Structure formats: structure tokens, C-alpha cells
GROMACS .gro file of C-alpha atoms in nm:
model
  156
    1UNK     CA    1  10.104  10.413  13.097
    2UNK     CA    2  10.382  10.453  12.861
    3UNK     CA    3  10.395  10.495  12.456
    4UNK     CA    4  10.417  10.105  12.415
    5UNK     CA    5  10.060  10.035  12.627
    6UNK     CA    6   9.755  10.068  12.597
    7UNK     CA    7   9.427  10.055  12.840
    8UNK     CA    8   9.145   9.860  12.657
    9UNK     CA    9   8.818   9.772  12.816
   10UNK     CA   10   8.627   9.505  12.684
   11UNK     CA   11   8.293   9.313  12.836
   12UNK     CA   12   8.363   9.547  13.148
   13UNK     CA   13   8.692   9.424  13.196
   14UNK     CA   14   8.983   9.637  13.219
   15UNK     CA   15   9.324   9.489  12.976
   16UNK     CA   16   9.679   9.643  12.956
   17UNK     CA   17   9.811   9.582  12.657
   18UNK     CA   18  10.166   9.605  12.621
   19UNK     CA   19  10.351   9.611  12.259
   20UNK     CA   20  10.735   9.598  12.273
   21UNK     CA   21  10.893   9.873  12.072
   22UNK     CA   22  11.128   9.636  11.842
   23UNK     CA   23  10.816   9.436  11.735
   24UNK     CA   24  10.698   9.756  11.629
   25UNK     CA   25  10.990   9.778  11.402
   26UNK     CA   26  11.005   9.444  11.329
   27UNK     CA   27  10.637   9.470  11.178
   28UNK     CA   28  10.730   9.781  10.979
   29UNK     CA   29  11.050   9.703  10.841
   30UNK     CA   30  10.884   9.365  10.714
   31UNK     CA   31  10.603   9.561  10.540
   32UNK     CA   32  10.853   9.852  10.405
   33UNK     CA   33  11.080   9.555  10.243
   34UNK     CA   34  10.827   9.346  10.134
   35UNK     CA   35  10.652   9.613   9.973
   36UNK     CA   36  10.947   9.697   9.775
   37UNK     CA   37  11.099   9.464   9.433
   38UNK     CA   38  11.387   9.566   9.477
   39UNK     CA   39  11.384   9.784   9.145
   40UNK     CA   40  11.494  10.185   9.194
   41UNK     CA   41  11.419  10.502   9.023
   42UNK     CA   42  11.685  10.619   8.745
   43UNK     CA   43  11.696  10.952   8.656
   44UNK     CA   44  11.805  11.092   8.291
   45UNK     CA   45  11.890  11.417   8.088
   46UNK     CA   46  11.892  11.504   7.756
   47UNK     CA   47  11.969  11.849   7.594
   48UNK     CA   48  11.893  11.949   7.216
   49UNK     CA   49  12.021  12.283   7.201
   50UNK     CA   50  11.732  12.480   7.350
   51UNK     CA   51  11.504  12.203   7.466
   52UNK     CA   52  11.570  11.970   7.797
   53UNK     CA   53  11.420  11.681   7.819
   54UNK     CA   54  11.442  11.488   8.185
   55UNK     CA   55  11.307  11.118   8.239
   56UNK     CA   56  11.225  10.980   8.605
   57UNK     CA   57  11.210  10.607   8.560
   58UNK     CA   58  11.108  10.272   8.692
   59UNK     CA   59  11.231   9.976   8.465
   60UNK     CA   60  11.120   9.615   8.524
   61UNK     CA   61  11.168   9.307   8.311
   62UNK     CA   62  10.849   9.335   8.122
   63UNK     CA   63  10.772   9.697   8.169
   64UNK     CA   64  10.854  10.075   8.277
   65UNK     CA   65  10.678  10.365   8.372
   66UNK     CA   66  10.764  10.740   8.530
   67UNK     CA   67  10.759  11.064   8.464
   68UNK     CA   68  10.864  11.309   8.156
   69UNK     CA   69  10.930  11.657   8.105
   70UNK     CA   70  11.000  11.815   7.814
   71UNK     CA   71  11.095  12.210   7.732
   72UNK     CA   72  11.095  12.337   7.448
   73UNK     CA   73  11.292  12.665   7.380
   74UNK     CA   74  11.262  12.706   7.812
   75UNK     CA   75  10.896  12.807   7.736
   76UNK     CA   76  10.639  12.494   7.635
   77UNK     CA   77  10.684  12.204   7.906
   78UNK     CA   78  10.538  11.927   7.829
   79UNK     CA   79  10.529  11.738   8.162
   80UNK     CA   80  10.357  11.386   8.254
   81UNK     CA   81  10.366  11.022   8.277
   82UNK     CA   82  10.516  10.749   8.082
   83UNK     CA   83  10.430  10.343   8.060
   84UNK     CA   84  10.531  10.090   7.865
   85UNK     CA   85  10.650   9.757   7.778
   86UNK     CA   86  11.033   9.638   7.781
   87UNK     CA   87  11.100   9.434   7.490
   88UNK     CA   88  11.448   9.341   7.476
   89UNK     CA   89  11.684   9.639   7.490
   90UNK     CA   90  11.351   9.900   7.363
   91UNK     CA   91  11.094  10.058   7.561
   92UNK     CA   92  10.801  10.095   7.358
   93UNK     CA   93  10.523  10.302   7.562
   94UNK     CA   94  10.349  10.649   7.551
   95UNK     CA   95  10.355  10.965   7.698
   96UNK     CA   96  10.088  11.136   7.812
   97UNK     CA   97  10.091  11.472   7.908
   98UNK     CA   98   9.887  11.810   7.949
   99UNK     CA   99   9.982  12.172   7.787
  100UNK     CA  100   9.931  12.413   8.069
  101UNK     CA  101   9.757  12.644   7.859
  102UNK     CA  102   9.499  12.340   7.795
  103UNK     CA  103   9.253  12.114   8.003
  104UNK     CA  104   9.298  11.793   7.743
  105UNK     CA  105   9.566  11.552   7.763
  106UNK     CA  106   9.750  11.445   7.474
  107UNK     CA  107   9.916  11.111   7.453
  108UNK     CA  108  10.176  11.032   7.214
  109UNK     CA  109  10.408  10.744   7.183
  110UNK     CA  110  10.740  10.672   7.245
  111UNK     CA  111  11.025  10.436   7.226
  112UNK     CA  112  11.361  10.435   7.420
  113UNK     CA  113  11.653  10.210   7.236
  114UNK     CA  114  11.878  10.099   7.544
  115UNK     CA  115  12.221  10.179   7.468
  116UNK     CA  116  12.541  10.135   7.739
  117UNK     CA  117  12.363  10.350   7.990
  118UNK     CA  118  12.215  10.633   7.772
  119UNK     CA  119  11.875  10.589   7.592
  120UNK     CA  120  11.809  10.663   7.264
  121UNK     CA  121  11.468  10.855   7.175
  122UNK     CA  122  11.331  10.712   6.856
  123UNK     CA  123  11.120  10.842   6.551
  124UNK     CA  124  10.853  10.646   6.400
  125UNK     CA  125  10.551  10.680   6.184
  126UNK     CA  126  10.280  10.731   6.454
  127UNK     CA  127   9.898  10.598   6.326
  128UNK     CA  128   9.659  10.509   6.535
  129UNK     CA  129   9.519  10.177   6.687
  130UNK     CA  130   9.123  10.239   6.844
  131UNK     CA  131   9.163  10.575   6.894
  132UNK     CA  132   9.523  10.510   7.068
  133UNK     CA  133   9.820  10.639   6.885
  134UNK     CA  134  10.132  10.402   6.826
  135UNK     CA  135  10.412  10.362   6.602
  136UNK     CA  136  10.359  10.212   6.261
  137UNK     CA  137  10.517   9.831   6.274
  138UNK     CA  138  10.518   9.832   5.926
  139UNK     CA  139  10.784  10.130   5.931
  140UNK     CA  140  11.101  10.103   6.176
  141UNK     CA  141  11.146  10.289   6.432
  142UNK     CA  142  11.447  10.526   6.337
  143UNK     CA  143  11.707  10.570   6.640
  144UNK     CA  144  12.005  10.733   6.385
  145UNK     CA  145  11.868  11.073   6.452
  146UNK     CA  146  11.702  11.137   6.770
  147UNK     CA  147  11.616  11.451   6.906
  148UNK     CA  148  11.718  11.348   7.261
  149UNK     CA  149  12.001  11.117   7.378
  150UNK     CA  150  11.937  11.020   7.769
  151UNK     CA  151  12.224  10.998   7.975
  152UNK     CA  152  12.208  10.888   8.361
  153UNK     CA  153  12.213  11.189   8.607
  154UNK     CA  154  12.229  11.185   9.031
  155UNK     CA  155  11.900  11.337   9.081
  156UNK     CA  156  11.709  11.594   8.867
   0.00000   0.00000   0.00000
């Protein structure tokens, strides 16, 4: 009996089954494409003077998520996830992340302004919506002085 075979009895009766190895592949290269929108992670990298910033993300038509990673000073990380919606050239989301010096997760939001390639992280006035903080729509989001500029990298 070789890799591709198998001996199954059934109702006292003795089969052979035999699967050919490029079905095999055939079968799992279907499922790996289909399973797959053709969308692929970008990476970006910001640095403020002592704080990094690195974004891992997944960007759709309607919406984006991924992960975030803030350091502060190369001591406070603030790592975690990031969701959102894409509205026009501005991913408007939030961030939620844990301190590792805490066992509660703080969620904040945040807003990406699509620029060339980079990404621009916007201010706002953040209030809160049933207990969910958001930015203000009353008050613009302010994108003239961010505290991190993304720019594309390789891999992080």
C-alpha cells in the first residue's frame, strides 16, 4: 500500500481506495486560492524622535484591520489590534491594546489620512459614543501635525 491508498472495510467488504497525488494538489491549491481575496499585508514605520510606531495592515474597499505597536521613549509598548472602516482616502477605526503592566485593555481611536503611499496619523477630539470612544464629528480631524507619518517598509 503506498501513501496515495488506503484499505477501508465497510459491511465486511474489503475496498482499496486509491487517490492520485495531483488531485491532492488540485483540491488544495483550489481551497488555498479561493480562500484568499486577493488583498496582502502592508507593512509601515513611523519614527517621532524617541517613539516607533509600526503598522501591519490589511486594507479592503470598505474596511482594514491589523496590528499596532507603539514605543514610547523604547520603554511603554503599546501593542494590539486595529479595525476600521475605509472611507475614501481615511481610515477611521480604533486601536485596542493592553499595557503590559495591566490586565485591562484600552481602546482608543484612530484615523489614518492616505497620502501617496505614507499615512498620516490624525488628532481629533475623542468623546465617547455608548461607552465606545470616537472622534468628535463636530471637530475635524487635524492631519497638519501628526505625531507619526507611516511610510511603507519590506517587512518589520
Amino acid at each position: 500500500m503506498s501513501l496515495f491508498t488506503k484499505r477501508i472495510k465497510h459491511k465486511g467488504n474489503n475496498y482499496l481506495v486509491a487517490i492520485h497525488p495531483i488531485m491532492i494538489a488540485l483540491v488544495f491549491s483550489v481551497l488555498f486560492i479561493g480562500c484568499r481575496d486577493g488583498k496582502s499585508t502592508l507593512s509601515y514605520k513611523a519614527i517621532d524622535k524617541k517613539d516607533t510606531a509600526v503598522l501591519s495592515l490589511n486594507i479592503h474597499d470598505k474596511y482594514f484591520f491589523g496590528d499596532c505597536k507603539i514605543s514610547y521613549g523604547g520603554s511603554v509598548i503599546n501593542s494590539g489590534k486595529i479595525k476600521g472602516d475605509v472611507k475614501g482616502d481615511t481610515l477611521i477605526g480604533s486601536f485596542r491594546y493592553k499595557l503590559p503592566s495591566s490586565a485591562y485593555y484600552n481602546t482608543v481611536p484612530i484615523a489614518l489620512l492616505k497620502k501617496g503611499n505614507s499615512l498620516i496619523m490624525g488628532n481629533g477630539v475623542i468623546s465617547s459614543y455608548m461607552n465606545f470612544p470616537i472622534y468628535m464629528k463636530e471637530v475635524p480631524i487635524d492631519y497638519n501635525n501628526p505625531k507619526f507619518i507611516f511610510t511603507p517598509v519590506d517587512h518589520l
